[in-house]
Rosetta silent file (secondary structure, phi, psi, omega in degrees, C-alpha in Angstrom):
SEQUENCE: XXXXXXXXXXXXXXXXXXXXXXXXXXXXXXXXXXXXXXXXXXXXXXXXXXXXXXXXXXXXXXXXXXXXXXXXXXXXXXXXXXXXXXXXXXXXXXXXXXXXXXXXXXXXXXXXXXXXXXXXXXXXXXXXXXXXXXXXXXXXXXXXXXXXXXXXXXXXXXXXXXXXXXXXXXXXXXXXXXXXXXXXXXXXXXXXXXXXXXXXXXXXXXXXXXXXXXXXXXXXXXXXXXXXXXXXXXXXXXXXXXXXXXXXXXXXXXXXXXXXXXXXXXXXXXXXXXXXXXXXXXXXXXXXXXX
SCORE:     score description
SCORE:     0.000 S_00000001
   1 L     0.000  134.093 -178.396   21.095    8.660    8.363 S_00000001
   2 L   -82.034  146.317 -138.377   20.822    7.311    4.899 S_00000001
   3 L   -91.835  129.956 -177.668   18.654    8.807    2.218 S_00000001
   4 E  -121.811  118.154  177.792   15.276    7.341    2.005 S_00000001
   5 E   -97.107  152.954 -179.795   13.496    7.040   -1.732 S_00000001
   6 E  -137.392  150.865  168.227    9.927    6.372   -2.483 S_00000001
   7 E  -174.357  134.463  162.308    8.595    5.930   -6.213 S_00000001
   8 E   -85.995  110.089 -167.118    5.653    4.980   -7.408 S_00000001
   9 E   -90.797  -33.408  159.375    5.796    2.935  -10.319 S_00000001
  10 E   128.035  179.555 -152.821    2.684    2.971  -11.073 S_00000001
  11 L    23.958   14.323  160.619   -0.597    0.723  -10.524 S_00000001
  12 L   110.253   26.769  176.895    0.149    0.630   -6.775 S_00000001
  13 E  -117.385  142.863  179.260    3.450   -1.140   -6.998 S_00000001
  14 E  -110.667  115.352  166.352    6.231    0.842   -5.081 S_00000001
  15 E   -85.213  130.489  179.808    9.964    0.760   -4.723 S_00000001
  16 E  -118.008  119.901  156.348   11.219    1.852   -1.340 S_00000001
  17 E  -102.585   77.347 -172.845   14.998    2.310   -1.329 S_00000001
  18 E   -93.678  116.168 -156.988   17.009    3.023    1.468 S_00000001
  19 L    78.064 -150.206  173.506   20.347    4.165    0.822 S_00000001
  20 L  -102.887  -21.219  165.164   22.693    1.661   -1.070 S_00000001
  21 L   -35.354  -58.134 -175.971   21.468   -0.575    1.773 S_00000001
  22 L   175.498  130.092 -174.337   18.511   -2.215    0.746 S_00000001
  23 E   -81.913  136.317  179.937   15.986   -2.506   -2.135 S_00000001
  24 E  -102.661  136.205  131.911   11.837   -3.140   -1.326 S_00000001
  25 E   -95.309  125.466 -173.429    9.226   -4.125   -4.232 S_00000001
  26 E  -131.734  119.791  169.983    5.649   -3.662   -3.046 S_00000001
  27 L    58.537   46.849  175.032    2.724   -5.218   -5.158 S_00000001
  28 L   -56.427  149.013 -173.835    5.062   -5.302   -8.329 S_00000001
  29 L  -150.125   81.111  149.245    2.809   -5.187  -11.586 S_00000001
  30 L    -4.537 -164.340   67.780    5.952   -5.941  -14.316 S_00000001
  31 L   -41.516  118.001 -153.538    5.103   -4.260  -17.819 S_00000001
  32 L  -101.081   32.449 -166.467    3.732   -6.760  -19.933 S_00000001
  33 L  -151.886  112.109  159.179    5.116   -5.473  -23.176 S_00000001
  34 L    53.447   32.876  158.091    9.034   -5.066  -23.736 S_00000001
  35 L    -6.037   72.833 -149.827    9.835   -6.019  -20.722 S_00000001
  36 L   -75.339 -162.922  168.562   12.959   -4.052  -19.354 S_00000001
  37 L   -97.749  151.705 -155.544   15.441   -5.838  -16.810 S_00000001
  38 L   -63.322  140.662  168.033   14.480   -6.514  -13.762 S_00000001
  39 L   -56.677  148.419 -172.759   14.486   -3.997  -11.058 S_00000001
  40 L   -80.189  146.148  170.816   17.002   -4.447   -8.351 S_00000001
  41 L  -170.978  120.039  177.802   15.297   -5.940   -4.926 S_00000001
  42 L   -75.210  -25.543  173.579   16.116   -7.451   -2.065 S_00000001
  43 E  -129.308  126.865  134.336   12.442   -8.060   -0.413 S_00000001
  44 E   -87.272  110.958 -161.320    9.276   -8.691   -2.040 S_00000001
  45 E   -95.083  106.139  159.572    6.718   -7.343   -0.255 S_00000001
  46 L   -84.624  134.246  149.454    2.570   -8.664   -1.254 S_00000001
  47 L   -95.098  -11.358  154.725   -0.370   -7.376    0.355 S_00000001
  48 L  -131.203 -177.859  170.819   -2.175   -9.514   -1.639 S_00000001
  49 L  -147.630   60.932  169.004   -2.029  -12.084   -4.262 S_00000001
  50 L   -67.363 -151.273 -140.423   -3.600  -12.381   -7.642 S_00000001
  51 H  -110.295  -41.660  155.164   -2.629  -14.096   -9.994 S_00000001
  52 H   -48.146  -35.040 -176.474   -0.772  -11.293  -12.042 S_00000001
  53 H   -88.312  -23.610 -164.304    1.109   -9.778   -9.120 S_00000001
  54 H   -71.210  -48.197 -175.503    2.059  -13.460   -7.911 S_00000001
  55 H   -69.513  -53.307 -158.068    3.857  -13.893  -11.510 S_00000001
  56 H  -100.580   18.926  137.671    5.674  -10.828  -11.415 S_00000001
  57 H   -70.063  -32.564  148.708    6.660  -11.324   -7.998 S_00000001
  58 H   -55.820  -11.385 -170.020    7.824  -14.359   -9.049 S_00000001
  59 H   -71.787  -64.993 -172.335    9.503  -12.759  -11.737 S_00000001
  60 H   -49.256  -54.516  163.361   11.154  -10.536   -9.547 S_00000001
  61 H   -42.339  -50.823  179.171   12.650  -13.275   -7.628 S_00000001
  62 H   -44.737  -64.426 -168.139   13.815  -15.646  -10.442 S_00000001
  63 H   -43.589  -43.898  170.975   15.639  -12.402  -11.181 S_00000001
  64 L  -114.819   87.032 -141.216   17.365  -12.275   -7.581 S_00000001
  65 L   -85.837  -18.873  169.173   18.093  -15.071   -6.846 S_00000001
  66 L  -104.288   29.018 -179.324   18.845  -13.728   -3.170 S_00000001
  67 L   -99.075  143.507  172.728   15.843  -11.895   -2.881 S_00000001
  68 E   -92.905  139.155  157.726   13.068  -12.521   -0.038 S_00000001
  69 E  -104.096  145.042  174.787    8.857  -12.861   -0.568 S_00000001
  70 E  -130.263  114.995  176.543    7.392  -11.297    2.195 S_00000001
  71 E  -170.215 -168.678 -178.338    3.475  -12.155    2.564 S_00000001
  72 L   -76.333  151.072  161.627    0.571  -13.862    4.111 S_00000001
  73 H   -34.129  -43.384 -177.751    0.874  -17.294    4.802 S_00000001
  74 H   -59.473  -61.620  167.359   -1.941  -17.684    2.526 S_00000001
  75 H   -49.607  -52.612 -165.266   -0.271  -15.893   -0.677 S_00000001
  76 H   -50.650  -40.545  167.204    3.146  -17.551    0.397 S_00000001
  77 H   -64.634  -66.733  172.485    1.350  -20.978   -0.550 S_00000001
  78 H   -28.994  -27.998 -168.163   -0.634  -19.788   -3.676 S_00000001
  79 H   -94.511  -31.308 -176.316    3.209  -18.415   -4.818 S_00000001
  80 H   -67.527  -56.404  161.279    4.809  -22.013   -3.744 S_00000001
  81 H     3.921  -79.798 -174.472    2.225  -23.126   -6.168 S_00000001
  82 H   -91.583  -28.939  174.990    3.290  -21.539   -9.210 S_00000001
  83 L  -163.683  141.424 -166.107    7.005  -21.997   -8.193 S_00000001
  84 L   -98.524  173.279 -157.109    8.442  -23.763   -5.600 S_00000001
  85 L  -155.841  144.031 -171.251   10.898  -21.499   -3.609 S_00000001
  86 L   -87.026  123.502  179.415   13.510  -22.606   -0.774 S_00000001
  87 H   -12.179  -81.098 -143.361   11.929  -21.674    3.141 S_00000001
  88 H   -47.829   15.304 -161.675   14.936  -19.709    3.407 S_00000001
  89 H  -147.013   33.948 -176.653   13.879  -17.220    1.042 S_00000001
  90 E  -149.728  124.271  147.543    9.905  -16.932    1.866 S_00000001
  91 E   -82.005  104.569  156.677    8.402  -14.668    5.078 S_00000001
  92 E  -110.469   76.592 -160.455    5.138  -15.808    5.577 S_00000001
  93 L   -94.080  140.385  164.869    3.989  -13.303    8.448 S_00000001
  94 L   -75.410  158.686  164.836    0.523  -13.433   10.159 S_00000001
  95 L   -40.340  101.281  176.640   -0.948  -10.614   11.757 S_00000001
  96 L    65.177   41.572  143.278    1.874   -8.298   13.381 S_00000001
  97 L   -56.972 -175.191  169.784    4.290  -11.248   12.577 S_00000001
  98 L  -174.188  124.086 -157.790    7.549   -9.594   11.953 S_00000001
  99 E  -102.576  130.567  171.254   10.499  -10.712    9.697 S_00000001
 100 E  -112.977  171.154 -169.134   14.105   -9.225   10.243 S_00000001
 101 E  -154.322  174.134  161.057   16.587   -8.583    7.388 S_00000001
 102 L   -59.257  127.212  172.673   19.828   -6.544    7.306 S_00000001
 103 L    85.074  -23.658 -176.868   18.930   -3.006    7.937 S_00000001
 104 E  -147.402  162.840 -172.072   15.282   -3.524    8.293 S_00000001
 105 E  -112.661  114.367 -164.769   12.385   -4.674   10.437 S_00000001
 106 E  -129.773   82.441  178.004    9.222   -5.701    8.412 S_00000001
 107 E   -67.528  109.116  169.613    6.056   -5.724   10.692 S_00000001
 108 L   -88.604  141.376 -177.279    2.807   -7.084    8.826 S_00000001
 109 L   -93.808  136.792 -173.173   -0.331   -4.929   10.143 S_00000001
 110 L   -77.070  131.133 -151.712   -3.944   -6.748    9.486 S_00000001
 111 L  -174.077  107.477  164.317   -5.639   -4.067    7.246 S_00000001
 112 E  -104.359  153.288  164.106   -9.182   -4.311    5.334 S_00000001
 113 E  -120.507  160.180 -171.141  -10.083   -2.590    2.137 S_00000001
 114 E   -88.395  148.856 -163.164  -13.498   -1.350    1.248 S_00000001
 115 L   -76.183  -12.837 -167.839  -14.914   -3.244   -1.582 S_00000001
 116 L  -155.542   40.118 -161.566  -16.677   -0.059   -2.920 S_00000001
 117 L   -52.725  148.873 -150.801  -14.358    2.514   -0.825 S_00000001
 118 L    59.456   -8.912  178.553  -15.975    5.697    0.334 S_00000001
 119 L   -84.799  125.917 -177.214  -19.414    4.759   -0.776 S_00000001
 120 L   -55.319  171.226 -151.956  -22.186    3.992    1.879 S_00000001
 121 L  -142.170   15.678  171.499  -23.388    0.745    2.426 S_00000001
 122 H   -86.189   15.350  170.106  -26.559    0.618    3.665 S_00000001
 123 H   -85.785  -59.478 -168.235  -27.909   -1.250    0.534 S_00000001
 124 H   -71.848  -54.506  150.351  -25.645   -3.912    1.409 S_00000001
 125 H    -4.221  -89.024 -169.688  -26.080   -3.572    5.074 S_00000001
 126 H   -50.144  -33.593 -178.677  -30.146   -4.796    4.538 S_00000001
 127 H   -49.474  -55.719 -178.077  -29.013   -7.263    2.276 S_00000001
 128 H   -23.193  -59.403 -178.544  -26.746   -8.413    5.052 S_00000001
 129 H   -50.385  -35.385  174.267  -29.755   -8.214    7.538 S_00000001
 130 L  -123.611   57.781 -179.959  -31.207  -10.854    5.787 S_00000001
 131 L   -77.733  -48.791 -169.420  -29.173  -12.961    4.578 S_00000001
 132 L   -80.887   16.812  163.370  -30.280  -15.735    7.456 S_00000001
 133 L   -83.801  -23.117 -169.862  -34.001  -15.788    5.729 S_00000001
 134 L   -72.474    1.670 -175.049  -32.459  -16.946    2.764 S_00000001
 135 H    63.753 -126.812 -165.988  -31.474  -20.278    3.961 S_00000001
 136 H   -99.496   16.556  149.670  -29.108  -22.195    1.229 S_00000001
 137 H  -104.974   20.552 -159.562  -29.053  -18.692   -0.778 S_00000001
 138 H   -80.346  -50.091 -170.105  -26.908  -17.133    2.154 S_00000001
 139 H   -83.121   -3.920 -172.496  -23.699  -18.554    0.950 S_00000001
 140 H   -75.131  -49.303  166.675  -24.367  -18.261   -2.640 S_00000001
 141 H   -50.637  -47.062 -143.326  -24.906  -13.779   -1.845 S_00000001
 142 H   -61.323  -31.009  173.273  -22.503  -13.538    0.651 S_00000001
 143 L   -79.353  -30.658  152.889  -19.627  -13.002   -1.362 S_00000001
 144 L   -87.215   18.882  175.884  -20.809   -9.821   -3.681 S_00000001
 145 L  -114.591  153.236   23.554  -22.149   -8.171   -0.977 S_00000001
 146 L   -65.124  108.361  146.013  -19.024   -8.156    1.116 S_00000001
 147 L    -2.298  -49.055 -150.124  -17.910   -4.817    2.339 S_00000001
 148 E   179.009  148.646  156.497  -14.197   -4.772    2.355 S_00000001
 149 E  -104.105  164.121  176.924  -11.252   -7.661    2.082 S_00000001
 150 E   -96.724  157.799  172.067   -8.743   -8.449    4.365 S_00000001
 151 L  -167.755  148.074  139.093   -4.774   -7.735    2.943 S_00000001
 152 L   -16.225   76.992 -174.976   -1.840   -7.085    4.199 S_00000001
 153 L   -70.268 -171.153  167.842   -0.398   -4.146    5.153 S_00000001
 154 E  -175.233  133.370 -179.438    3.427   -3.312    6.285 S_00000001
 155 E  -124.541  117.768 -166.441    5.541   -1.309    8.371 S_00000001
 156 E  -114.860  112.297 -178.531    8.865   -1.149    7.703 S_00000001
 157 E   -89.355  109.402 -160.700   11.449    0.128   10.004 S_00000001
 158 E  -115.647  123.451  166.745   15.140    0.755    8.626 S_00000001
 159 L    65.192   11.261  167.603   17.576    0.846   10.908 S_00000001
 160 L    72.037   37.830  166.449   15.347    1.597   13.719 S_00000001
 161 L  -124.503  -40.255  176.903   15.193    5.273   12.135 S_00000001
 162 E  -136.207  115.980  165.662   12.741    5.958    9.886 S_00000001
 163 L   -71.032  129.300 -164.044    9.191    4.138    9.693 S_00000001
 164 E  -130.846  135.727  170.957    7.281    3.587    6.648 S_00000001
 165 E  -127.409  122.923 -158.531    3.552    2.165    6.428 S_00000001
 166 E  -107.837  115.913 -156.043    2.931    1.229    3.561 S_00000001
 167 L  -119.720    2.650  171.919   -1.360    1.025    3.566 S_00000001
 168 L    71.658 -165.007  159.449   -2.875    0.493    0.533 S_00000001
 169 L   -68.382   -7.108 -149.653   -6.109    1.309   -0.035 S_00000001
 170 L   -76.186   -7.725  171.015   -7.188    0.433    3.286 S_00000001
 171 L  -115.461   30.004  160.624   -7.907    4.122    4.463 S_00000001
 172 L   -87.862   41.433  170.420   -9.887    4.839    1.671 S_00000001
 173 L  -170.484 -177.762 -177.607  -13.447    4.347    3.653 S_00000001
 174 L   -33.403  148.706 -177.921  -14.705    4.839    6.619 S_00000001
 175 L   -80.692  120.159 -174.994  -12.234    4.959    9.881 S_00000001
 176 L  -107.313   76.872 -160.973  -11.186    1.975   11.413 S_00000001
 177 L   -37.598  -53.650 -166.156  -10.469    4.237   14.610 S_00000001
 178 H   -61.267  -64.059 -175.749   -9.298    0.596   16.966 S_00000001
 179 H   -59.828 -117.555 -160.493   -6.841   -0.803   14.423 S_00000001
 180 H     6.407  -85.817  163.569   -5.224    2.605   14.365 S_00000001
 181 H   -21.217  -60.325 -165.397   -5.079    3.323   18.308 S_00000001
 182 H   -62.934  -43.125 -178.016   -3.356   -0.436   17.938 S_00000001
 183 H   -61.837  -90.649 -170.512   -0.853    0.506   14.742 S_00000001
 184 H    -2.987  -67.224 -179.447   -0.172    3.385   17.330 S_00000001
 185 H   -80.834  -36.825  166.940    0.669    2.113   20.223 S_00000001
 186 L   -84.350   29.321  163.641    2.916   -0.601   18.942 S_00000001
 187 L   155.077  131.031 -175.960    4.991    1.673   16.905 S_00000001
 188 L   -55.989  134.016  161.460    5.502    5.396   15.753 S_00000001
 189 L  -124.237  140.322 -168.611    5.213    5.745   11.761 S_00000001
 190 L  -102.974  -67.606 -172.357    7.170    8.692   10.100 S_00000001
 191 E  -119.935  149.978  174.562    5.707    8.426    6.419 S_00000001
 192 E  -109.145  145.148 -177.419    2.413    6.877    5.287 S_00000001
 193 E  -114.567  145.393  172.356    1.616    5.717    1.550 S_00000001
 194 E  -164.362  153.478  162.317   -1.729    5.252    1.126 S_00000001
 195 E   -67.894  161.780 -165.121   -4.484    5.157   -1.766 S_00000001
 196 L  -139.377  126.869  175.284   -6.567    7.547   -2.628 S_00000001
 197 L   177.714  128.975  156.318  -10.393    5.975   -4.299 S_00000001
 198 L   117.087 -153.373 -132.910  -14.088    6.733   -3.374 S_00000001
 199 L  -119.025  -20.083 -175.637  -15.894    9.184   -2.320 S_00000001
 200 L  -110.224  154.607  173.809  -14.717    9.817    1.793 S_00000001
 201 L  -128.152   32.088 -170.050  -11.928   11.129    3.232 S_00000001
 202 H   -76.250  -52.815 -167.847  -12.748   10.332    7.137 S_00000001
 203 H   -59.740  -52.253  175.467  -10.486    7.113    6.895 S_00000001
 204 H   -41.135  -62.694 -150.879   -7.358    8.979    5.368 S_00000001
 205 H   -62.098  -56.808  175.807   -8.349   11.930    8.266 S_00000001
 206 H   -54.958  -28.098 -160.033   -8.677    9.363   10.782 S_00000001
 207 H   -90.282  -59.252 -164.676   -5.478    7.506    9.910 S_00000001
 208 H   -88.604  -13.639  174.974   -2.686   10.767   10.032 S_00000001
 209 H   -64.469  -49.704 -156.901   -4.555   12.049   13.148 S_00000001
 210 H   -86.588  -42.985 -176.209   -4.263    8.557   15.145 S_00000001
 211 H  -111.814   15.013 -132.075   -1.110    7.682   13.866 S_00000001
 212 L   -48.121  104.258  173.552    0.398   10.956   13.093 S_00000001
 213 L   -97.826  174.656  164.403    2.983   10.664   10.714 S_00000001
 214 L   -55.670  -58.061 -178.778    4.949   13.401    9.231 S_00000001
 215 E  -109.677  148.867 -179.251    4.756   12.946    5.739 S_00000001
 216 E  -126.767  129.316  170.873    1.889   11.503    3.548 S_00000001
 217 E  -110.544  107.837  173.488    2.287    9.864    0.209 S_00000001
 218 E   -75.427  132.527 -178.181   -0.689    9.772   -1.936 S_00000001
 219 E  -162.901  179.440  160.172   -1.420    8.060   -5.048 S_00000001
 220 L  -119.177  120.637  172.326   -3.692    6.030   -7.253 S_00000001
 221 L   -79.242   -3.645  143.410   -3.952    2.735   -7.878 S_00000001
 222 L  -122.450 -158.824  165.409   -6.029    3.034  -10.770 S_00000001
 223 L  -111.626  123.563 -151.626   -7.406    5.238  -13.059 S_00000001
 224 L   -85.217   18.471  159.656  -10.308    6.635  -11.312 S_00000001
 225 L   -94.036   34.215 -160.996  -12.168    7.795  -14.355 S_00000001
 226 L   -93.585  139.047 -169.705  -12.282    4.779  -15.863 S_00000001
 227 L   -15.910  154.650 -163.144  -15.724    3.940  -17.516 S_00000001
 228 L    24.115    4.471 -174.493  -18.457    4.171  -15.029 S_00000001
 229 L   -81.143  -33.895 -159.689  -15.775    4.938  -12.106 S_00000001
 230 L  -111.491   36.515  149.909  -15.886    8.253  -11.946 S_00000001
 231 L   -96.001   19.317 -178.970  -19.021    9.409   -9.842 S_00000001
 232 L  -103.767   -5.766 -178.716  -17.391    7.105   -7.588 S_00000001
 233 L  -133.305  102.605  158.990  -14.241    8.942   -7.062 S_00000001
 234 L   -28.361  125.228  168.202  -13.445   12.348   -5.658 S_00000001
 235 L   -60.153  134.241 -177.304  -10.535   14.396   -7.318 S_00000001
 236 L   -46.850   -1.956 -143.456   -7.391   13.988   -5.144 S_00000001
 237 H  -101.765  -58.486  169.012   -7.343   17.508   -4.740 S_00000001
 238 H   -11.094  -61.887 -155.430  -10.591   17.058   -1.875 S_00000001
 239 H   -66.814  -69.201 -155.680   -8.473   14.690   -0.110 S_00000001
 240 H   -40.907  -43.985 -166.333   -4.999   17.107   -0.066 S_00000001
 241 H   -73.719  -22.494  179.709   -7.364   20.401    0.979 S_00000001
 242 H   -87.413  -22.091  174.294   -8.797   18.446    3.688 S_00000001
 243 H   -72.092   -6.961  166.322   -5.706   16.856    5.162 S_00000001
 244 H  -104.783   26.467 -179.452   -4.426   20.410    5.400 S_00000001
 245 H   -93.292  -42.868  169.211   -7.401   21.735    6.572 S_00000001
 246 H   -59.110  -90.264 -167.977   -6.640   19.066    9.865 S_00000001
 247 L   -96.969   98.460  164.952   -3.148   19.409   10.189 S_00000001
 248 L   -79.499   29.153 -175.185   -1.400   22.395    8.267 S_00000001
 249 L  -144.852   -3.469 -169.125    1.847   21.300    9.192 S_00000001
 250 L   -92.210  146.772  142.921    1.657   17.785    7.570 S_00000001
 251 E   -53.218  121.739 -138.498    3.438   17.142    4.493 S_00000001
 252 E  -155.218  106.497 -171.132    1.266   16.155    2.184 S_00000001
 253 E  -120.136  145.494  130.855    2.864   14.669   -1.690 S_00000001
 254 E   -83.941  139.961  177.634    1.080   13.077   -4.567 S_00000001
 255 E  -153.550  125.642 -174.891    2.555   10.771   -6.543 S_00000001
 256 L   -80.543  159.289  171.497    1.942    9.763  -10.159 S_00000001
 257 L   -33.858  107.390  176.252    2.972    7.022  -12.402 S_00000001
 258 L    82.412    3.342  166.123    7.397    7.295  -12.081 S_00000001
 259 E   -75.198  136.492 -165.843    7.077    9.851   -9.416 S_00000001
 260 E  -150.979  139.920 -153.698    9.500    9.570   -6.603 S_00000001
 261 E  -138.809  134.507  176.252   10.179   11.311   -3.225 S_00000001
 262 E  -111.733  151.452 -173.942   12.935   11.698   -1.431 S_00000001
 263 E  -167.112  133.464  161.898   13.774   12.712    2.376 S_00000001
 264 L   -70.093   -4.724  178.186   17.557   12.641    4.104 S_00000001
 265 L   161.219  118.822 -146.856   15.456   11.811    7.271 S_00000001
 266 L  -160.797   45.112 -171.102   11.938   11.600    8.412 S_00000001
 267 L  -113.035 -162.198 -154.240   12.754    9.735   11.527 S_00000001
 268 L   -85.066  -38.024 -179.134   11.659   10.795   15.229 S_00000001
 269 L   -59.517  -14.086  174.256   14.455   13.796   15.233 S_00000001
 270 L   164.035  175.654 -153.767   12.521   15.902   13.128 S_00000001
 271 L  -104.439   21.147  144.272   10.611   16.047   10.129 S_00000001
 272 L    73.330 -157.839 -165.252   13.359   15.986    7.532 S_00000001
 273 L  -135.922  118.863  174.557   13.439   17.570    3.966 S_00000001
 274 E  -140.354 -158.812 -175.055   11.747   15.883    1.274 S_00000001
 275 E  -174.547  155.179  169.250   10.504   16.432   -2.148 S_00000001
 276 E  -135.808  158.399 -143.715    8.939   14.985   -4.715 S_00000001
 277 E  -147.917  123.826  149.876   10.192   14.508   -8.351 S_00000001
 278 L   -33.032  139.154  163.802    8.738   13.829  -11.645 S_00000001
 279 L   -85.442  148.287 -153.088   10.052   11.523  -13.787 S_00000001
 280 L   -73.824  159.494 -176.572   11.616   13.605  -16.872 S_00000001
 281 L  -112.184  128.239  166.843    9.573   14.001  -19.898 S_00000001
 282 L   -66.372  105.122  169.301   10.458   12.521  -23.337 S_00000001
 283 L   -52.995  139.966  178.706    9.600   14.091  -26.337 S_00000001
 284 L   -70.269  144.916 -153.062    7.905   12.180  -28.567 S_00000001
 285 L   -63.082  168.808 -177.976    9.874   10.749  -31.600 S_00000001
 286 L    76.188   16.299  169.705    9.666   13.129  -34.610 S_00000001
 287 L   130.146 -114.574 -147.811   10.224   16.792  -33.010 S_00000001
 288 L   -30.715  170.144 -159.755    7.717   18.544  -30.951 S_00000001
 289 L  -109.351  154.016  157.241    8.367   18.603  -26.813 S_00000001
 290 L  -104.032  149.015 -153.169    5.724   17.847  -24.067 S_00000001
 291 L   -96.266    0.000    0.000    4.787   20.581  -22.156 S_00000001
């Protein structure tokens, strides 16, 4: 079985490698200063598409000229947009569409994130409730009271050995118990990546129970102290002690900006070996070391 890498690049874009086989970019977010050359990749994977991640998915492509976008129909136009691109080299998958490639299987899963994840909602809730007194202010509210977005998850199966769901934020609120039971039954996942933001950790709880993968990869997609952010965000450390407070046998990694995890095999024979590794630290020019 070939060696499966994970790294977190930081601001929720991921590189998945497997082997010498075949490169992933998920939610690439480029460096907009000094730009190095481009990372190698064979798929581009969006779960969404603003307008920054569109360009440096586009980027990414330009770059590879034999590289695939993999997204919603919806992004896949918004990206046609901005550059036109030949069919052959655009996935535009639908709910549990599924795209094949050499080496890999790339199932998109239907997946909302919460708009304010982990915080309750019953403020918005009453708004909600009345929204149909308001008449011809209903549609004019309705969009900053919304709850959650819809986006695009993906589960990607290499070589029909090791499964990766790649989840966003989306289990960062409240548990969405059905779509789980559903991920479940059409397909086993070995490691999960998922965001870490708010204030609950029932969806995350909810998520490795229902779909019970081996290993869990944690991370942030921002920084969640960021002015006014942070009585809105738990320290990851909540989240880790409670997933081993369910399951003490789960694997359980964080991973920071250039952090990257490794695992010779995390497939259905057994839970494999994996680890996860810093990126080395540079002293800063003029002497002194970082500790």
């Amino acid at each position: 079985m070939a060696q499966l890498k994970a790294k977190h690049e930081g601001q929720g874009w991921w590189t998945l490698a497997y082997g010498a086989e075949v490169v992933l970019q998920l939610d690439p977010a480029l460096p907009r200063k000094g730009r190095p050359e481009a990372p190698p990749a064979d798929f581009v994977l969006l779960t969404e598409g603003d307008d920054a991640t569109l360009e440096d998915a586009l980027d990414l492509l330009e770059a590879h000229p034999d590289a695939m976008l993999v997204a919603s129909p919806e992004v896949c136009a918004a990206a046609a947009r901005l550059q036109a691109l030949p069919p052959e080299r655009v996935m535009d998958l639908k709910a549990w569409g599924r795209a094949r490639g050499a080496h890999l299987r790339i199932t998109a899963v239907p997946l909302r994130i919460p708009l304010r994840a982990g915080l309750p909602v019953p403020g918005i809730e009453a708004v909600q409730r009345l929204m149909p007194r308001l008449g011809g202010l209903e549609a004019a509210l309705r969009p900053p009271f919304a709850s959650s977005r819809d986006i695009l998850g993906f589960l990607v199966t290499f070589q029909e050995e090791v499964r990766v769901l790649f989840a966003s934020a989306a289990f960062a609120g409240s548990a969405q118990v059905e779509l789980l039971k559903e991920i479940a039954a059409r397909s086993r996942v070995d490691l999960l990546i998922a965001a870490v933001e708010g204030s609950s950790v029932e969806g995350l709880i909810w998520a490795t129970r229902i779909l019970e993968p081996s290993t869990v990869l944690l991370y942030r997609r921002e920084d969640p102290y960021a002015l006014g952010a942070a009585d809105q965000n738990l320290p990851i450390r909540y989240f880790i002690d409670a997933l081993a407070e369910d399951d003490p046998e789960l694997e359980v990694e964080v991973l920071g900006e250039g952090d990257s995890w490794t695992s010779a095999g995390v497939g259905a024979a057994g839970a494999g070996v994996g680890g996860c590794h810093p990126p080395p630290k540079t002293p800063p020019a003029g002497g002194g070391g970082g500790g």
